[in-house]
Tab-separated table of C-alpha atoms and ligand atoms in Angstrom:
chain	number	residue	atom	x	y	z
Q	1	MET	CA	-0.116	-0.289	0.091
Q	2	ASP	CA	2.868	2.534	0.599
Q	3	ASP	CA	4.244	1.533	-2.567
Q	4	LEU	CA	1.154	2.046	-4.143
Q	5	LYS	CA	0.741	5.959	-2.440
Q	6	ALA	CA	3.914	6.942	-3.119
Q	7	LYS	CA	3.569	5.714	-6.639
Q	8	TYR	CA	0.354	7.766	-7.615
Q	9	LEU	CA	0.989	10.870	-5.609
Q	10	GLY	CA	3.942	11.161	-7.069
Q	11	LEU	CA	2.304	10.941	-10.731
Q	12	ILE	CA	-0.325	13.535	-9.375
Q	13	ALA	CA	2.035	15.989	-8.913
Q	14	GLU	CA	3.494	15.677	-11.998
Q	15	ALA	CA	1.003	15.677	-14.126
Q	16	ALA	CA	0.792	18.366	-16.890
Q	17	ASN	CA	-2.903	19.074	-16.992
Q	18	GLU	CA	-6.376	17.675	-16.777
Q	19	ALA	CA	-6.392	15.206	-19.003
Q	20	ALA	CA	-3.363	13.724	-18.114
Q	21	LEU	CA	-5.141	13.717	-14.251
Q	22	GLU	CA	-7.981	11.796	-15.482
Q	23	ASP	CA	-5.928	9.179	-16.985
Q	24	LEU	CA	-4.785	9.103	-13.530
Q	25	ARG	CA	-7.754	8.697	-11.746
Q	26	VAL	CA	-9.400	6.218	-13.690
Q	27	GLN	CA	-5.785	4.585	-13.263
Q	28	ALA	CA	-6.157	4.524	-10.088
Q	29	VAL	CA	-9.181	4.812	-8.492
Q	30	GLY	CA	-11.851	3.896	-11.429
Q	31	LYS	CA	-13.935	0.748	-11.495
Q	32	LYS	CA	-10.979	-1.591	-12.443
Q	33	GLY	CA	-8.308	0.727	-11.029
Q	34	GLU	CA	-5.613	-0.729	-9.256
Q	35	ILE	CA	-6.656	0.307	-5.471
Q	36	SER	CA	-10.483	-0.737	-6.303
Q	37	LEU	CA	-8.902	-3.908	-7.449
Q	38	LYS	CA	-7.190	-4.404	-4.344
Q	39	MET	CA	-10.307	-3.772	-2.499
Q	40	ARG	CA	-12.184	-6.405	-4.024
Q	41	GLU	CA	-9.695	-8.443	-2.603
Q	42	LEU	CA	-10.943	-7.757	0.918
Q	43	GLY	CA	-13.717	-10.123	0.170
Q	44	LYS	CA	-11.129	-13.174	-0.064
Q	45	MET	CA	-9.309	-12.766	3.497
Q	46	THR	CA	-10.046	-13.508	6.992
Q	47	PRO	CA	-11.845	-11.248	8.991
Q	48	GLU	CA	-9.282	-10.643	10.940
Q	49	GLU	CA	-6.967	-9.055	7.664
Q	50	ARG	CA	-9.793	-7.366	6.568
Q	51	GLN	CA	-9.739	-5.350	9.497
Q	52	VAL	CA	-6.451	-4.085	9.187
Q	53	ALA	CA	-6.763	-3.556	5.274
Q	54	GLY	CA	-10.157	-2.424	4.547
Q	55	PRO	CA	-9.862	1.074	6.408
Q	56	ALA	CA	-6.313	1.112	5.377
Q	57	LEU	CA	-7.533	0.979	1.734
Q	58	ASN	CA	-9.985	3.077	2.229
Q	59	ALA	CA	-7.863	5.851	3.778
Q	60	LEU	CA	-5.439	5.142	0.965
Q	61	LYS	CA	-8.683	5.885	-2.050
Q	62	ASP	CA	-9.369	9.085	0.296
Q	63	GLU	CA	-6.219	10.557	-0.194
Q	64	ILE	CA	-5.763	9.616	-4.026
Q	65	ASN	CA	-9.081	11.433	-4.408
Q	66	SER	CA	-8.127	14.524	-2.730
Q	67	ALA	CA	-4.756	14.450	-4.350
Q	68	LEU	CA	-6.515	14.784	-7.709
Q	69	ALA	CA	-8.636	17.448	-6.660
Q	70	ALA	CA	-6.092	19.123	-5.144
Q	71	LYS	CA	-3.692	18.952	-8.111
Q	72	LYS	CA	-6.483	19.784	-10.557
Q	73	ALA	CA	-7.349	23.004	-8.626
Q	74	ALA	CA	-3.789	24.024	-9.009
Q	75	LEU	CA	-3.735	23.249	-12.503
Q	76	ALA	CA	-6.778	26.076	-13.212
Q	77	ASP	CA	-5.073	28.465	-10.492
Q	78	ALA	CA	-2.158	28.004	-12.954
Q	79	ALA	CA	-4.075	28.359	-16.179
Q	80	LEU	CA	-5.700	31.315	-14.946
Q	81	ASP	CA	-2.581	32.787	-13.809
Q	82	GLU	CA	-0.892	32.395	-17.899
Q	83	ARG	CA	-4.200	33.896	-18.901
Q	84	LEU	CA	-3.728	36.900	-16.964
Q	85	ARG	CA	-0.116	37.027	-18.055
Q	86	SER	CA	-0.528	36.660	-21.776
Q	87	GLU	CA	-3.916	39.039	-21.653
Q	88	TRP	CA	-2.272	41.838	-20.013
Q	89	LEU	CA	-3.197	45.210	-21.209
Q	90	ASP	CA	-1.644	48.527	-20.165
Q	91	VAL	CA	-4.419	50.704	-20.465
Q	92	THR	CA	-2.251	53.408	-19.245
Q	93	LEU	CA	-0.737	53.511	-22.506
Q	94	PRO	CA	-1.634	56.554	-25.028
Q	95	SER	CA	-4.374	55.742	-27.525
Q	96	ARG	CA	-3.141	55.453	-31.480
Q	97	GLY	CA	-3.711	58.554	-33.699
Q	98	ARG	CA	-6.839	57.430	-35.862
Q	99	ARG	CA	-8.247	58.463	-39.193
Q	100	ALA	CA	-12.332	59.903	-37.864
Q	101	GLY	CA	-14.124	57.499	-39.691
Q	102	THR	CA	-16.886	59.263	-41.846
Q	103	LEU	CA	-20.634	58.650	-42.643
Q	104	HIS	CA	-21.826	56.781	-45.735
Q	105	PRO	CA	-23.608	59.359	-48.102
Q	106	ILE	CA	-26.609	56.974	-48.204
Q	107	SER	CA	-26.756	57.127	-43.986
Q	108	GLN	CA	-26.241	60.997	-44.184
Q	109	VAL	CA	-29.198	61.365	-46.811
Q	110	SER	CA	-31.382	58.784	-45.436
Q	111	GLU	CA	-30.715	61.003	-41.949
Q	112	GLU	CA	-31.461	64.452	-43.862
Q	113	VAL	CA	-34.540	62.955	-45.356
Q	114	THR	CA	-35.509	61.697	-41.952
Q	115	ALA	CA	-35.044	65.105	-40.222
Q	116	ILE	CA	-37.024	66.790	-43.360
Q	117	PHE	CA	-40.149	64.573	-42.894
Q	118	ALA	CA	-40.175	64.514	-39.151
Q	119	GLU	CA	-40.091	68.195	-39.423
Q	120	LEU	CA	-43.443	67.547	-41.504
Q	121	GLY	CA	-44.852	65.222	-38.974
Q	122	PHE	CA	-43.571	62.021	-40.023
Q	123	SER	CA	-42.223	59.117	-37.765
Q	124	VAL	CA	-39.904	56.525	-39.200
Q	125	ALA	CA	-41.440	52.735	-39.164
Q	126	GLU	CA	-39.087	49.893	-40.431
Q	127	GLY	CA	-40.262	46.455	-42.169
Q	128	PRO	CA	-38.140	43.216	-42.967
Q	129	ARG	CA	-36.177	43.458	-45.822
Q	130	ILE	CA	-37.409	39.285	-46.419
Q	131	ASP	CA	-40.871	39.277	-46.779
Q	132	THR	CA	-43.665	37.280	-48.138
Q	133	ASP	CA	-44.688	37.738	-51.523
Q	134	TRP	CA	-48.491	38.800	-50.410
Q	135	TYR	CA	-46.628	41.905	-48.433
Q	136	ASN	CA	-44.638	42.843	-51.510
Q	137	PHE	CA	-47.361	42.327	-54.333
Q	138	ASP	CA	-50.842	40.714	-53.714
Q	139	ALA	CA	-51.485	43.256	-50.910
Q	140	LEU	CA	-50.314	46.493	-53.029
Q	141	ASN	CA	-52.878	45.093	-55.503
Q	142	ILE	CA	-49.895	43.443	-57.676
Q	143	PRO	CA	-51.719	39.991	-58.256
Q	144	SER	CA	-49.747	36.690	-59.434
Q	145	HIS	CA	-49.957	37.307	-62.973
Q	146	HIS	CA	-49.423	41.271	-62.971
Q	147	PRO	CA	-46.870	42.428	-65.607
Q	148	ALA	CA	-45.153	44.345	-62.705
Q	149	ARG	CA	-43.919	41.115	-60.994
Q	150	ALA	CA	-42.140	40.052	-63.477
Q	151	GLU	CA	-40.495	43.941	-64.295
Q	152	MET	CA	-39.392	44.098	-60.469
Q	153	ASP	CA	-36.547	41.436	-61.103
Q	154	THR	CA	-37.200	40.123	-57.750
Q	155	PHE	CA	-35.106	37.489	-56.006
Q	156	TYR	CA	-37.203	34.750	-54.440
Q	157	MET	CA	-35.783	32.792	-51.395
Q	158	HIS	CA	-34.909	28.996	-51.987
Q	159	ARG	CA	-37.861	26.653	-50.579
Q	160	ALA	CA	-37.133	22.858	-49.658
Q	161	GLU	CA	-39.511	20.492	-51.392
Q	162	GLY	CA	-42.558	20.324	-49.624
Q	163	ASP	CA	-42.290	23.223	-48.131
Q	164	ASN	CA	-46.411	25.200	-47.970
Q	165	ARG	CA	-45.227	28.489	-46.588
Q	166	PRO	CA	-46.061	31.562	-48.381
Q	167	PRO	CA	-42.786	32.053	-50.597
Q	168	HIS	CA	-40.370	34.440	-49.308
Q	169	VAL	CA	-38.659	37.303	-51.654
Q	170	LEU	CA	-35.855	39.685	-50.737
Q	171	ARG	CA	-38.146	42.918	-50.973
Q	172	THR	CA	-38.250	45.074	-54.615
Q	173	HIS	CA	-39.526	48.346	-52.892
Q	174	THR	CA	-40.214	49.527	-49.354
Q	175	SER	CA	-44.184	49.578	-50.290
Q	176	PRO	CA	-44.423	46.540	-48.250
Q	177	VAL	CA	-43.700	48.516	-45.204
Q	178	GLN	CA	-46.976	50.709	-46.377
Q	179	ILE	CA	-48.975	47.452	-45.560
Q	180	ARG	CA	-47.508	46.599	-41.909
Q	181	SER	CA	-47.662	49.706	-40.877
Q	182	MET	CA	-51.374	50.215	-41.648
Q	183	GLU	CA	-51.678	47.389	-40.041
Q	184	LYS	CA	-49.868	48.088	-36.707
Q	185	MET	CA	-51.185	51.534	-36.441
Q	186	GLY	CA	-54.453	52.078	-38.380
Q	187	ALA	CA	-55.636	55.419	-39.591
Q	188	PRO	CA	-54.530	58.520	-39.549
Q	189	ILE	CA	-51.141	57.353	-39.879
Q	190	ARG	CA	-48.415	59.751	-41.087
Q	191	ILE	CA	-44.584	57.583	-41.928
Q	192	ILE	CA	-41.634	57.519	-43.919
Q	193	CYS	CA	-40.103	54.171	-44.755
Q	194	PRO	CA	-36.748	54.038	-45.426
Q	195	GLY	CA	-34.620	51.070	-46.207
Q	196	GLY	CA	-32.634	48.797	-48.379
Q	197	VAL	CA	-34.210	47.002	-51.528
Q	198	TYR	CA	-33.491	44.123	-53.872
Q	199	ARG	CA	-33.696	43.331	-57.660
Q	200	ALA	CA	-31.546	41.581	-59.907
Q	201	ASP	CA	-30.256	44.036	-61.719
Q	202	TYR	CA	-26.662	45.486	-62.220
Q	203	ASP	CA	-25.098	48.491	-64.372
Q	204	GLN	CA	-23.911	52.257	-63.810
Q	205	THR	CA	-27.095	53.223	-62.446
Q	206	HIS	CA	-28.840	50.005	-60.542
Q	207	THR	CA	-27.161	47.530	-57.948
Q	208	PRO	CA	-28.833	44.250	-56.505
Q	209	MET	CA	-29.468	45.988	-53.136
Q	210	PHE	CA	-30.422	49.781	-53.012
Q	211	HIS	CA	-31.971	51.855	-51.105
Q	212	GLN	CA	-35.951	53.447	-51.539
Q	213	VAL	CA	-38.069	55.607	-49.008
Q	214	GLU	CA	-41.486	54.972	-49.195
Q	215	GLY	CA	-43.719	57.878	-47.633
Q	216	LEU	CA	-47.729	57.536	-46.882
Q	217	ALA	CA	-50.196	59.919	-45.043
Q	218	ILE	CA	-53.571	58.810	-44.739
Q	219	ASP	CA	-56.630	60.738	-43.026
Q	220	THR	CA	-59.976	61.915	-44.032
Q	221	ASP	CA	-59.112	64.403	-45.739
Q	222	ILE	CA	-55.967	64.184	-47.460
Q	223	SER	CA	-55.979	65.194	-51.849
Q	224	MET	CA	-53.153	65.926	-54.120
Q	225	ALA	CA	-52.436	68.693	-53.438
Q	226	ASN	CA	-51.140	67.315	-49.692
Q	227	LEU	CA	-48.920	65.560	-51.670
Q	228	LYS	CA	-47.936	68.022	-53.960
Q	229	TRP	CA	-46.380	70.397	-51.355
Q	230	VAL	CA	-45.303	67.700	-49.151
Q	231	LEU	CA	-43.477	67.076	-51.898
Q	232	GLU	CA	-42.349	70.714	-52.610
Q	233	GLU	CA	-41.145	71.522	-48.895
Q	234	PHE	CA	-39.403	68.354	-48.680
Q	235	VAL	CA	-37.195	68.821	-52.449
Q	236	LYS	CA	-36.140	72.254	-51.175
Q	237	ALA	CA	-34.988	71.614	-48.197
Q	238	PHE	CA	-33.411	68.547	-49.218
Q	239	PHE	CA	-31.406	69.857	-52.535
Q	240	GLU	CA	-31.136	73.443	-49.758
Q	241	VAL	CA	-32.817	75.636	-52.603
Q	242	ASP	CA	-35.552	78.613	-52.210
Q	243	ASP	CA	-37.452	77.611	-54.534
Q	244	VAL	CA	-38.509	74.497	-57.178
Q	245	GLU	CA	-40.668	73.701	-59.716
Q	246	LEU	CA	-42.394	70.511	-59.627
Q	247	ARG	CA	-43.947	68.636	-62.653
Q	248	PHE	CA	-46.129	65.669	-62.370
Q	249	ARG	CA	-46.681	63.438	-65.200
Q	250	ALA	CA	-49.562	61.031	-64.885
Q	251	SER	CA	-48.242	57.655	-64.543
Q	252	HIS	CA	-49.462	54.023	-63.894
Q	253	PHE	CA	-48.416	52.406	-60.386
Q	254	PRO	CA	-51.053	49.200	-59.446
Q	255	PHE	CA	-50.925	50.790	-55.372
Q	256	THR	CA	-52.206	54.456	-56.241
Q	257	GLU	CA	-55.003	55.562	-58.399
Q	258	PRO	CA	-54.316	58.174	-59.670
Q	259	SER	CA	-50.264	58.291	-59.969
Q	260	ALA	CA	-48.207	60.323	-60.816
Q	261	GLU	CA	-44.102	60.683	-61.373
Q	262	VAL	CA	-42.586	63.767	-59.684
Q	263	ASP	CA	-39.955	65.482	-61.848
Q	264	ILE	CA	-38.058	68.838	-60.774
Q	265	ARG	CA	-36.883	71.677	-62.728
Q	266	CYS	CA	-32.962	71.835	-63.475
Q	267	SER	CA	-30.038	72.332	-65.524
Q	268	TRP	CA	-26.418	70.624	-66.054
Q	269	GLU	CA	-24.043	73.186	-66.668
Q	270	ASP	CA	-20.666	71.530	-67.347
Q	271	GLY	CA	-22.049	68.186	-66.019
Q	272	THR	CA	-23.085	70.048	-62.373
Q	273	LEU	CA	-27.009	70.008	-61.796
Q	274	LYS	CA	-28.556	72.196	-60.697
Q	275	VAL	CA	-31.609	72.435	-59.123
Q	276	GLY	CA	-34.773	74.518	-59.340
Q	277	GLU	CA	-33.875	76.371	-62.153
Q	278	GLY	CA	-32.702	75.525	-66.259
Q	279	ASP	CA	-34.671	73.644	-69.320
Q	280	ASP	CA	-34.422	70.107	-68.013
Q	281	TRP	CA	-36.679	68.062	-66.086
Q	282	LEU	CA	-34.931	65.120	-63.483
Q	283	GLU	CA	-37.966	61.997	-62.441
Q	284	ILE	CA	-37.154	61.788	-58.912
Q	285	LEU	CA	-40.472	59.979	-57.701
Q	286	GLY	CA	-43.383	57.700	-58.054
Q	287	SER	CA	-46.513	58.554	-55.634
Q	288	GLY	CA	-50.379	58.856	-56.000
Q	289	MET	CA	-53.624	58.195	-54.310
Q	290	VAL	CA	-53.327	54.930	-51.940
Q	291	HIS	CA	-55.009	52.491	-53.750
Q	292	PRO	CA	-58.797	51.501	-52.151
Q	293	LYS	CA	-57.749	47.685	-52.354
Q	294	VAL	CA	-54.290	48.569	-50.722
Q	295	LEU	CA	-56.307	50.495	-47.765
Q	296	GLU	CA	-58.183	47.488	-47.672
Q	297	ALA	CA	-55.331	45.000	-47.314
Q	298	GLY	CA	-54.199	47.188	-44.680
Q	299	GLY	CA	-57.327	46.842	-42.647
Q	300	ILE	CA	-58.407	50.191	-43.054
Q	301	ASP	CA	-61.574	51.566	-44.458
Q	302	PRO	CA	-61.432	53.255	-47.835
Q	303	ALA	CA	-64.696	54.444	-47.609
Q	304	VAL	CA	-63.740	56.483	-45.041
Q	305	TYR	CA	-59.933	57.587	-45.080
Q	306	GLN	CA	-58.040	57.932	-48.293
Q	307	GLY	CA	-54.068	58.826	-48.102
Q	308	PHE	CA	-51.275	59.494	-50.542
Q	309	ALA	CA	-48.036	57.749	-50.949
Q	310	PHE	CA	-44.673	58.309	-52.465
Q	311	GLY	CA	-41.487	55.984	-53.217
Q	312	MET	CA	-38.039	57.182	-54.169
Q	313	GLY	CA	-34.520	56.376	-54.329
Q	314	ILE	CA	-31.906	57.417	-51.832
Q	315	ASP	CA	-29.254	56.509	-53.721
Q	316	ARG	CA	-30.669	58.072	-56.266
Q	317	ILE	CA	-31.229	61.171	-54.931
Q	318	ALA	CA	-27.786	61.003	-52.887
Q	319	MET	CA	-25.951	60.754	-56.063
Q	320	LEU	CA	-27.666	63.521	-57.408
Q	321	LYS	CA	-27.094	65.943	-54.741
Q	322	TYR	CA	-23.922	65.379	-54.069
Q	323	GLY	CA	-22.999	64.572	-57.377
Q	324	ILE	CA	-21.832	60.827	-56.950
Q	325	PRO	CA	-21.396	59.839	-60.772
Q	326	ASP	CA	-21.728	55.609	-60.607
Q	327	LEU	CA	-24.085	53.937	-57.829
Q	328	ARG	CA	-21.723	50.939	-57.890
Q	329	ALA	CA	-19.227	52.959	-55.873
Q	330	PHE	CA	-21.613	53.114	-52.921
Q	331	PHE	CA	-21.118	49.696	-52.789
Q	332	ASP	CA	-17.186	48.983	-53.157
Q	333	SER	CA	-15.983	49.628	-49.832
Q	334	ASP	CA	-13.061	51.813	-51.160
Q	335	LEU	CA	-11.720	54.026	-48.003
Q	336	ARG	CA	-10.602	56.492	-50.506
Q	337	TRP	CA	-13.943	56.924	-52.124
Q	338	LEU	CA	-15.600	56.814	-48.603
Q	339	ARG	CA	-12.663	59.565	-47.199
Q	340	HIS	CA	-13.700	61.552	-50.220
Q	341	TYR	CA	-17.660	61.280	-50.075
Q	342	GLY	CA	-17.838	60.349	-46.527
Q	343	PHE	CA	-19.543	62.481	-43.596
Q	344	SER	CA	-18.509	63.630	-40.179
Q	345	ALA	CA	-20.326	61.409	-37.966
Q	346	LEU	CA	-20.689	64.125	-35.460
Q	347	ASP	CA	-22.612	66.625	-37.458
Q	348	MET	CA	-26.164	65.224	-37.178
Q	349	PRO	CA	-28.351	66.901	-40.004
Q	350	THR	CA	-30.703	68.865	-38.726
Q	351	LEU	CA	-32.878	72.015	-40.545
Q	352	HIS	CA	-32.094	74.728	-38.832
Q	353	GLY	CA	-28.592	73.515	-38.345
Q	354	GLY	CA	-27.921	72.682	-41.706
Q	355	LEU	CA	-28.414	69.554	-43.470
Q	356	SER	CA	-25.433	69.079	-45.525
Q	357	ARG	CA	-22.204	70.972	-44.017
U	401	LIG	N1	-42.761	51.087	-55.181
U	401	LIG	C1	-42.351	51.751	-56.112
U	401	LIG	C2	-41.289	51.613	-56.819
U	401	LIG	O1	-40.311	50.917	-56.661
U	401	LIG	C3	-42.408	53.288	-55.993
U	401	LIG	C4	-43.692	53.641	-55.721
U	401	LIG	C5	-44.314	55.245	-56.602
U	401	LIG	C6	-44.066	54.088	-54.513
U	401	LIG	C7	-45.514	55.407	-56.398
U	401	LIG	C8	-45.326	54.524	-53.818
U	401	LIG	C9	-46.157	55.019	-55.192
U	401	LIG	O2	-45.780	54.425	-52.425
U	401	LIG	O3	-46.694	55.611	-54.533
U	401	LIG	O4	-40.703	51.424	-58.101
């Protein structure tokens, strides 16, 4: 027994890690361990022998077990010490000089648009970028075989065989947020919904992911005149000009009736855009009076309520305002481009403090 004790206490003292320690435990006091086997031999002894050997073996087993526990704790302590040593950090060192990050023009323009519409009493609503085709199409009066579905170059989510849940799409516009907001808030309502949208398209003015802002105002007495005034106020504030002329062109969207596309008067001199003067027109958004079927889909009674809606490309108005020629550069993550076109993260755009200084 003395030999066993010396052997295991020596091995335990030298164990390099917890795994080695566990091996030793099995070897000594595990079911088939050396000491456990010895304990089985007690049965073959005479009662007198057993009276001596029994307590001695039990004491040995206890001693080995506590040596194992003590070594385990010591190993854990050592591991912690090692971590504390290697993860040590001198928090008193001076910080490294770094170039300040900048706000991406899309973030900047989203903030500018939000600030302007907030002043006009609109709050911000959001919806999911992955939505069902009901919210993205059907509820907006775009039934299955409507040509507008084909025109949208929709990304459909993959569905496993036998999956009967409604098909999901990457939303092709922010208009589904109209429906979700009507469902949630009812009428009257006055919201804008900025966010990312997706279409399978790629060239100088199209990227598979881009950004829109939706507007929606519903009440008992809202007319096209309100739409026109709101958009005029917006365009003046956004392009930071005193006066601007808007042109409403009759158009067609399934979710509005009547529908209009809106152009602003502008000029291009040496490739620079001037808003508010000149002989050119620049299309900036689609709009109209919300279709009764769309109100119904959102749970609002079209006999009582009516409203206007519009949808505008954020990337597009950012390109126009800040003279950015290629949409694709927005998504290249080129640091030189971001430093050139980026905005200070600390200047929040406000109408009184200035939108974009
Ligand atoms: N959803 C349309 C698009 O992506 C834009 C749009 C047009 C939104 C007219 C509207 C609207 O709310 O009234 O092309």
